[in-house]
PDB file of C-alpha atoms in Angstrom:
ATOM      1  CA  UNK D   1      62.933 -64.226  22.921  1.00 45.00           C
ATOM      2  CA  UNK D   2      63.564 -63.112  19.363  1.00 60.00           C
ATOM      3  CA  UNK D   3      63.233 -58.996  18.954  1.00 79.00           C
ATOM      4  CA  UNK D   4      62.479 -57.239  15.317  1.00 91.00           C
ATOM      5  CA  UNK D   5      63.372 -53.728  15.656  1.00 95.00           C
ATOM      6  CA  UNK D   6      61.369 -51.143  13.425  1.00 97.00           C
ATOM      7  CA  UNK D   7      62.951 -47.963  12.629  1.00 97.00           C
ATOM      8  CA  UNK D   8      60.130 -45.662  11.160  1.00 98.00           C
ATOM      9  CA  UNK D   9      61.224 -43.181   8.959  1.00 99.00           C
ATOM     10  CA  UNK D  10      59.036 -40.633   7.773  1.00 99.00           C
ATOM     11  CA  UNK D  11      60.139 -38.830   4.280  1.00 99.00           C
ATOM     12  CA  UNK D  12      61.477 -35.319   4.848  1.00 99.00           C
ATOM     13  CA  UNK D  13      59.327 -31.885   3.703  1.00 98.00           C
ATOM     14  CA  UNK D  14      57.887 -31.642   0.533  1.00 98.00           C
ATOM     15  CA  UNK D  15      56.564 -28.916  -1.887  1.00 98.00           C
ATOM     16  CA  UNK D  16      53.241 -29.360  -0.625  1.00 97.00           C
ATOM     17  CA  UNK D  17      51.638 -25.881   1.022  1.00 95.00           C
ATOM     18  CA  UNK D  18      51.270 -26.145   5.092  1.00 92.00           C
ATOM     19  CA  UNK D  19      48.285 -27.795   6.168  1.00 92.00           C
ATOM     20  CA  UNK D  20      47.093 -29.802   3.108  1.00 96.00           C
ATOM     21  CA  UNK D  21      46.346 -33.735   2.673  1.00 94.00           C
ATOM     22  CA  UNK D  22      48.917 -35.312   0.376  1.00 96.00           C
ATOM     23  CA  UNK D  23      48.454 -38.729   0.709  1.00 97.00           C
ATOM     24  CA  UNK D  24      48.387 -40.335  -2.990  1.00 97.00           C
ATOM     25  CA  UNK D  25      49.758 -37.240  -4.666  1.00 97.00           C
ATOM     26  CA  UNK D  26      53.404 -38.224  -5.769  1.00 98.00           C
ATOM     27  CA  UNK D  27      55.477 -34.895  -4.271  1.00 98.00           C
ATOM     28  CA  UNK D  28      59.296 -33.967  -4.372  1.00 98.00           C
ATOM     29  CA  UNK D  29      60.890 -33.063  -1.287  1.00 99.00           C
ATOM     30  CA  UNK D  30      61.457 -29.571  -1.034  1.00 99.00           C
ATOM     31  CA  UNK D  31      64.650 -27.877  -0.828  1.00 98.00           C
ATOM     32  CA  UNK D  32      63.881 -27.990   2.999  1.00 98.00           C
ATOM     33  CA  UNK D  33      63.272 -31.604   2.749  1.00 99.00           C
ATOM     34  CA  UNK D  34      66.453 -32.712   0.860  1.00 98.00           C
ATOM     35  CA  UNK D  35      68.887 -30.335   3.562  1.00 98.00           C
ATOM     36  CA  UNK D  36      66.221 -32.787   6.519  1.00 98.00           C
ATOM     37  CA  UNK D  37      67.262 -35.510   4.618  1.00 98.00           C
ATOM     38  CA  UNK D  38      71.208 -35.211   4.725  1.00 97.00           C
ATOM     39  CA  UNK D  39      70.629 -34.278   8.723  1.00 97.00           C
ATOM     40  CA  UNK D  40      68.804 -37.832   9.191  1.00 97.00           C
ATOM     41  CA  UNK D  41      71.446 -40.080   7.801  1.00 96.00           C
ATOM     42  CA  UNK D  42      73.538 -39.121   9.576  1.00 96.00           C
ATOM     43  CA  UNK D  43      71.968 -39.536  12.642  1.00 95.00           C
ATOM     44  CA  UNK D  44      71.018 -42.854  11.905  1.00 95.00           C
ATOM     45  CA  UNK D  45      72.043 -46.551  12.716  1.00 93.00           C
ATOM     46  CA  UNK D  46      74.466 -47.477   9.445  1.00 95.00           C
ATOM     47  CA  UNK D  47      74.312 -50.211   7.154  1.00 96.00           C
ATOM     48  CA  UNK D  48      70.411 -51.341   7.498  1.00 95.00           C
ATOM     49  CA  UNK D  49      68.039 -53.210   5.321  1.00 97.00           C
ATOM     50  CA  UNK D  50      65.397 -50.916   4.327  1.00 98.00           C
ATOM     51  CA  UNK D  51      61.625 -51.326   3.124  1.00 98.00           C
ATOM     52  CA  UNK D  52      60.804 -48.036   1.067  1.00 99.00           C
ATOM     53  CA  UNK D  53      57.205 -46.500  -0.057  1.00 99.00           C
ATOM     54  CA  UNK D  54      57.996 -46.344  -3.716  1.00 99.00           C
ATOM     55  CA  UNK D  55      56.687 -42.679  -3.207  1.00 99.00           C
ATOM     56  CA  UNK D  56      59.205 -40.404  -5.140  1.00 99.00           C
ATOM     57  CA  UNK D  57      58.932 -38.384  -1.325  1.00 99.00           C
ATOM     58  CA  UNK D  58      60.242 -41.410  -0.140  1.00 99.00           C
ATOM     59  CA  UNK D  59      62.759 -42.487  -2.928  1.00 99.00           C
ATOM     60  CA  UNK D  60      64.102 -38.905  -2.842  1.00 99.00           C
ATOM     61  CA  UNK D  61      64.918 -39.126   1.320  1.00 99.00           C
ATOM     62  CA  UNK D  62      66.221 -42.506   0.327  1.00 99.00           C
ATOM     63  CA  UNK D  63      69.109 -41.094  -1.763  1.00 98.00           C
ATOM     64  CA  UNK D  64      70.219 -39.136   0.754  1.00 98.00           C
ATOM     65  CA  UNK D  65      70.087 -42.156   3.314  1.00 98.00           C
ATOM     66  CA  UNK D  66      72.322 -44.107   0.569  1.00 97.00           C
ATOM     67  CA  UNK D  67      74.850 -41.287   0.681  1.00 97.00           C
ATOM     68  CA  UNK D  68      75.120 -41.558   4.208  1.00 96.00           C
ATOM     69  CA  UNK D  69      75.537 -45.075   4.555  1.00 96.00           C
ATOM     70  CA  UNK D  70      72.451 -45.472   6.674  1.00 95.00           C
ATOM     71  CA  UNK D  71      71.217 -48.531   4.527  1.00 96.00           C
ATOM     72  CA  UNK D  72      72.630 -51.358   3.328  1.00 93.00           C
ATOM     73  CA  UNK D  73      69.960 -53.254   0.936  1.00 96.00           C
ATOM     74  CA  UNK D  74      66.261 -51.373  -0.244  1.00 98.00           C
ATOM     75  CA  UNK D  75      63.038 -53.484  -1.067  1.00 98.00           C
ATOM     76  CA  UNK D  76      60.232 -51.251  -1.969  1.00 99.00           C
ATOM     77  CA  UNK D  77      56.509 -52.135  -0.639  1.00 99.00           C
ATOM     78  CA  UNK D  78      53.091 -50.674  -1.730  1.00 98.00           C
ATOM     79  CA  UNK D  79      51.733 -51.440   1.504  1.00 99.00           C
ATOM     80  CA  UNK D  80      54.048 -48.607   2.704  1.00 99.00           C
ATOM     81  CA  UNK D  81      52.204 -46.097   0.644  1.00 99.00           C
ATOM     82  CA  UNK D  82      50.274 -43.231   2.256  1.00 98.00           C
ATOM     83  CA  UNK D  83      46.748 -43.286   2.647  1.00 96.00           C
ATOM     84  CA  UNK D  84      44.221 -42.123  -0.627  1.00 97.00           C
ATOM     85  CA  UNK D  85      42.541 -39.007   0.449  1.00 95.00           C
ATOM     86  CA  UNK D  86      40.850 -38.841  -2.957  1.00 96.00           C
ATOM     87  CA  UNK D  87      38.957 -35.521  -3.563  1.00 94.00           C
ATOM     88  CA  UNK D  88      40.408 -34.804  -0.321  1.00 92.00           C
ATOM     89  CA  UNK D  89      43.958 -34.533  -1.387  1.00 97.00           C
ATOM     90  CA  UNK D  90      45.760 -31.045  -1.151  1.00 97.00           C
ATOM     91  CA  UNK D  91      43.095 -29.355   0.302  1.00 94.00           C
ATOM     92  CA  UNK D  92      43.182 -28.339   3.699  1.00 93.00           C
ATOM     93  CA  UNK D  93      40.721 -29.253   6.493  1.00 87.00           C
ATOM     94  CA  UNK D  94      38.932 -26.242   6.460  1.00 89.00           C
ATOM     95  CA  UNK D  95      38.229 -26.395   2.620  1.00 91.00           C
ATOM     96  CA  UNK D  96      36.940 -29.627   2.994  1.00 88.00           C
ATOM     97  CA  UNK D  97      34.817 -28.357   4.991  1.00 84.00           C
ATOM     98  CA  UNK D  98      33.548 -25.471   3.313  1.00 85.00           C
ATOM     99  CA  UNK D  99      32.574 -27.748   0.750  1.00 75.00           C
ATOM    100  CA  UNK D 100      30.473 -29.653   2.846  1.00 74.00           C
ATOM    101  CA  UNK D 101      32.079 -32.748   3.906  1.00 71.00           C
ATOM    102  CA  UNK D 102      31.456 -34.343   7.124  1.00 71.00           C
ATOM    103  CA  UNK D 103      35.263 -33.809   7.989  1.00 71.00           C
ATOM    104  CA  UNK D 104      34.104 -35.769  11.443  1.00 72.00           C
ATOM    105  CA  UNK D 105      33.442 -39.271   9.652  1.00 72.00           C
ATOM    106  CA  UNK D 106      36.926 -39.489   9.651  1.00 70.00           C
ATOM    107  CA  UNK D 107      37.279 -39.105  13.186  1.00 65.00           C
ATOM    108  CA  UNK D 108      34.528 -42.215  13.461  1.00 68.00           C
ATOM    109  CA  UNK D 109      37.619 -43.838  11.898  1.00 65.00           C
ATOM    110  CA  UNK D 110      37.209 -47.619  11.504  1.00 73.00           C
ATOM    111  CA  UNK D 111      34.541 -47.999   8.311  1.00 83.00           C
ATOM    112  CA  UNK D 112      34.826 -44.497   6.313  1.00 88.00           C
ATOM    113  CA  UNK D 113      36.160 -43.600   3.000  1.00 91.00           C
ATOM    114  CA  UNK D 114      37.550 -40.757   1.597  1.00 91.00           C
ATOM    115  CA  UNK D 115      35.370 -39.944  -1.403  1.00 91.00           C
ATOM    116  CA  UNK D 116      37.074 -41.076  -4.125  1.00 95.00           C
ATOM    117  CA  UNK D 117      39.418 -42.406  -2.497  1.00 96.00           C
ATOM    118  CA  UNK D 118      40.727 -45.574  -0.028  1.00 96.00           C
ATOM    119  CA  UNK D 119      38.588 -46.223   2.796  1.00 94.00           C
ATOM    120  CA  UNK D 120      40.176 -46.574   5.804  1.00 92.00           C
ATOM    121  CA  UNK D 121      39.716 -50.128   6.851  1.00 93.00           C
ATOM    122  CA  UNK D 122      41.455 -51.040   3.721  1.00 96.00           C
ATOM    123  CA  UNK D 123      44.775 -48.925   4.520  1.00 96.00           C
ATOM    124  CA  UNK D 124      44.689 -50.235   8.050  1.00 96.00           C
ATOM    125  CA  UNK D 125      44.489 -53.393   6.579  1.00 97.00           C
ATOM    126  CA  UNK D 126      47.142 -53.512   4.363  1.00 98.00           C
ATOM    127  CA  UNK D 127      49.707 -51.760   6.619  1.00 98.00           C
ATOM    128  CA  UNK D 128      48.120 -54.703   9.409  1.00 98.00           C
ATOM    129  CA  UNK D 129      49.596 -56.961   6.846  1.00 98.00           C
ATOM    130  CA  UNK D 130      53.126 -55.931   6.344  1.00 98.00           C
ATOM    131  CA  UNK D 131      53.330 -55.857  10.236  1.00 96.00           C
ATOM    132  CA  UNK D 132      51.964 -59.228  10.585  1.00 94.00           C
ATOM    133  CA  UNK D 133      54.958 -60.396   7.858  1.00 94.00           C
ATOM    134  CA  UNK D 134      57.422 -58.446   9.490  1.00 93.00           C
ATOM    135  CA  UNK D 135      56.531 -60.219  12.643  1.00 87.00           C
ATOM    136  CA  UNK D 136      57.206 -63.174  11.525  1.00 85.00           C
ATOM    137  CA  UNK D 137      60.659 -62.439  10.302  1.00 83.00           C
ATOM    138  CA  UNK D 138      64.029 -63.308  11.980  1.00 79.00           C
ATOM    139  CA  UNK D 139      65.405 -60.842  14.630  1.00 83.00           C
ATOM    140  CA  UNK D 140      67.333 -57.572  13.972  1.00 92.00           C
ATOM    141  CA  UNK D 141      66.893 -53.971  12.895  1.00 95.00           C
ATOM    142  CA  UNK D 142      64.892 -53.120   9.510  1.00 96.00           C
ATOM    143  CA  UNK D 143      64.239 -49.273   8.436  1.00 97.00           C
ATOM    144  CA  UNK D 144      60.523 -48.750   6.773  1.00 98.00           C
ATOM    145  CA  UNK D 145      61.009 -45.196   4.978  1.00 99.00           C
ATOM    146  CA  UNK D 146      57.593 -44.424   4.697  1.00 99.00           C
ATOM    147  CA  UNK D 147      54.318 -41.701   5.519  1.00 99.00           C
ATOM    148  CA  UNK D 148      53.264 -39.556   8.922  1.00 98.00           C
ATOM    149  CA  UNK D 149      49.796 -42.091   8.495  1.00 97.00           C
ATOM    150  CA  UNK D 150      51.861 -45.011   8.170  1.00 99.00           C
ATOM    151  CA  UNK D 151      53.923 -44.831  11.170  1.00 99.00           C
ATOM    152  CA  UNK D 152      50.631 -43.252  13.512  1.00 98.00           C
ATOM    153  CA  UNK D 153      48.941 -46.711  12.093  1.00 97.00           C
ATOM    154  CA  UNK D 154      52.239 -48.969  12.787  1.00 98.00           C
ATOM    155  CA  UNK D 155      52.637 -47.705  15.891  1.00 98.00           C
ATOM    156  CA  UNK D 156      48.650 -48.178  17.159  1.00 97.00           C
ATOM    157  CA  UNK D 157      48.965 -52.056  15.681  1.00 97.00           C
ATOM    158  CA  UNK D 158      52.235 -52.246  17.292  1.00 96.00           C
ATOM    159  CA  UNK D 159      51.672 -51.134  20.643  1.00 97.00           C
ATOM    160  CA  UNK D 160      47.778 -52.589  20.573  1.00 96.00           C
ATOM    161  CA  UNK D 161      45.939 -49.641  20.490  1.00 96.00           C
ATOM    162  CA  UNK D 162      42.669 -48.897  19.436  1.00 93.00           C
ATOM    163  CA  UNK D 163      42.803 -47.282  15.736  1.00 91.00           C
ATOM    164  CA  UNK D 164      41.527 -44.511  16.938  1.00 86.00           C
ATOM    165  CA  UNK D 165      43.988 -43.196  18.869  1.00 90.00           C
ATOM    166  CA  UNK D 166      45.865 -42.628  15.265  1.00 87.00           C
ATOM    167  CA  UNK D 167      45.816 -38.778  15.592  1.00 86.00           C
ATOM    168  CA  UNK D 168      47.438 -38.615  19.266  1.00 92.00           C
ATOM    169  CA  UNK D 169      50.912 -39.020  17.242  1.00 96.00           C
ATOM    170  CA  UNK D 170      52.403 -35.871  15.683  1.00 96.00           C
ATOM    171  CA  UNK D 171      54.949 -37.894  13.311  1.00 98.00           C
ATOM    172  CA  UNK D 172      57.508 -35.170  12.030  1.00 98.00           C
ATOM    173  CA  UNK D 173      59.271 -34.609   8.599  1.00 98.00           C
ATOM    174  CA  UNK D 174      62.426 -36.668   8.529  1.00 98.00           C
ATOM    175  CA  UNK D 175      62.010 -38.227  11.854  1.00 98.00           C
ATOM    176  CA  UNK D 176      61.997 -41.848  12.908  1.00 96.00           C
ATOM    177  CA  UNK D 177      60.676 -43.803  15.607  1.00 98.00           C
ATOM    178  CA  UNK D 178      61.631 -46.857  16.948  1.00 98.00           C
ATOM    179  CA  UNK D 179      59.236 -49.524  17.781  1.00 97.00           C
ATOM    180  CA  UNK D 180      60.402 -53.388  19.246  1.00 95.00           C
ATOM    181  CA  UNK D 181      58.402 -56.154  18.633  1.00 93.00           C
ATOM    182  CA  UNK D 182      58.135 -58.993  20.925  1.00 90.00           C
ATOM    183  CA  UNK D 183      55.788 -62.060  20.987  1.00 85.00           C
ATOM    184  CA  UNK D 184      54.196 -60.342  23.840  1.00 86.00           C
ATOM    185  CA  UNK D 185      53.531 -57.134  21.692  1.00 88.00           C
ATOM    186  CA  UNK D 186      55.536 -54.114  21.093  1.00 94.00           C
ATOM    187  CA  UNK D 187      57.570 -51.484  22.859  1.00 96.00           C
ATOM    188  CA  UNK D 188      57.624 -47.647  21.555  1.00 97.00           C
ATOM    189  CA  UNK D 189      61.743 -46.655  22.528  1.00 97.00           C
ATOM    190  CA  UNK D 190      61.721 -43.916  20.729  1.00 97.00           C
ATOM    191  CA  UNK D 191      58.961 -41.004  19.122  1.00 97.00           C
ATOM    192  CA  UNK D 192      60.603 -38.472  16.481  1.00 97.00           C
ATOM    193  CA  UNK D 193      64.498 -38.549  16.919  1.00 94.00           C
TER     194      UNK D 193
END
């Protein structure tokens, strides 16, 4: 049995404020996020093939994985973009709400979109895409550097859970989970190293 092992970055801390939606906004890491950055490579696995949000969040943490030696080869992918909170973006939760959006519609999940923005069936979509390509590839290790609703999305489709359950993951700033993939399904080995 052939195994494709996932490494799912997520991009270090950016300038956004605390608590905000940044999903297409294109951010820098913070000072923060570039010191995260240097921590995680070198922590990780060296020498990897990487798939990379072209994000500059993302290509920023990148350069820092580079310097470590953590990857060996980088393909960049739109389907590893974040999701398009459109009039939602850097606001927080509670002034989306004051404004008087039905903040629970999200929580429905499956069929809503963000006003002005991508609906959610098509990000789940195109992230159920890359996964169904990756699937299909030979066996090994591959980084995706990529977004906190990314890798809560890869790892529902991965392990076969219900969309929904989306939120239950608390995906940290420069962490990365490791996922397996088997014919059978996949196998969560690691959550936020």
């Amino acid at each position: 049995m052939t195994t494709r092992q996932l490494h799912l970055l997520r991009h270090a801390r950016t300038t956004a404020p605390s608590g905000v939606l940044a999903g297409a906004t294109d951010l820098a890491l913070s000072h923060q996020g570039f010191l995260q950055a240097e921590r995680l490579a070198a922590r990780l696995p060296k020498g990897l093939p990487c798939l990379c949000s072209p994000m500059r969040r993302c290509r920023q943490t990148l350069e820092k994985l580079q310097d470590g030696g953590a990857v060996s080869e980088v393909h960049f992918d739109t389907r590893l973009r974040e999701m398009d909170f459109g009039n939602w973006e850097m606001k927080t939760f509670a002034e989306i709400t004051d404004n008087g959006a039905d903040i629970e519609a999200w929580t429905e999940y499956v069929h809503f979109t963000f006003p002005g923005g991508e609906s959610v069936d098509h990000f789940v979509g195109r992230v159920q895409g890359l996964l169904d390509e990756l699937s299909t590839r030979s066996a090994g290790q591959l980084l995706l550097l990529t977004h906190g609703g990314v890798i809560r999305t890869l790892l529902c489709l991965s392990l076969g859970l219900d969309i929904k359950k989306y939120l239950l993951f608390n995906v940290l700033p420069a962490s990365w989970s490791t996922v397996e993939l088997h014919s059978d399904g996949g196998v969560l080995t690691a959550l936020n190293r």
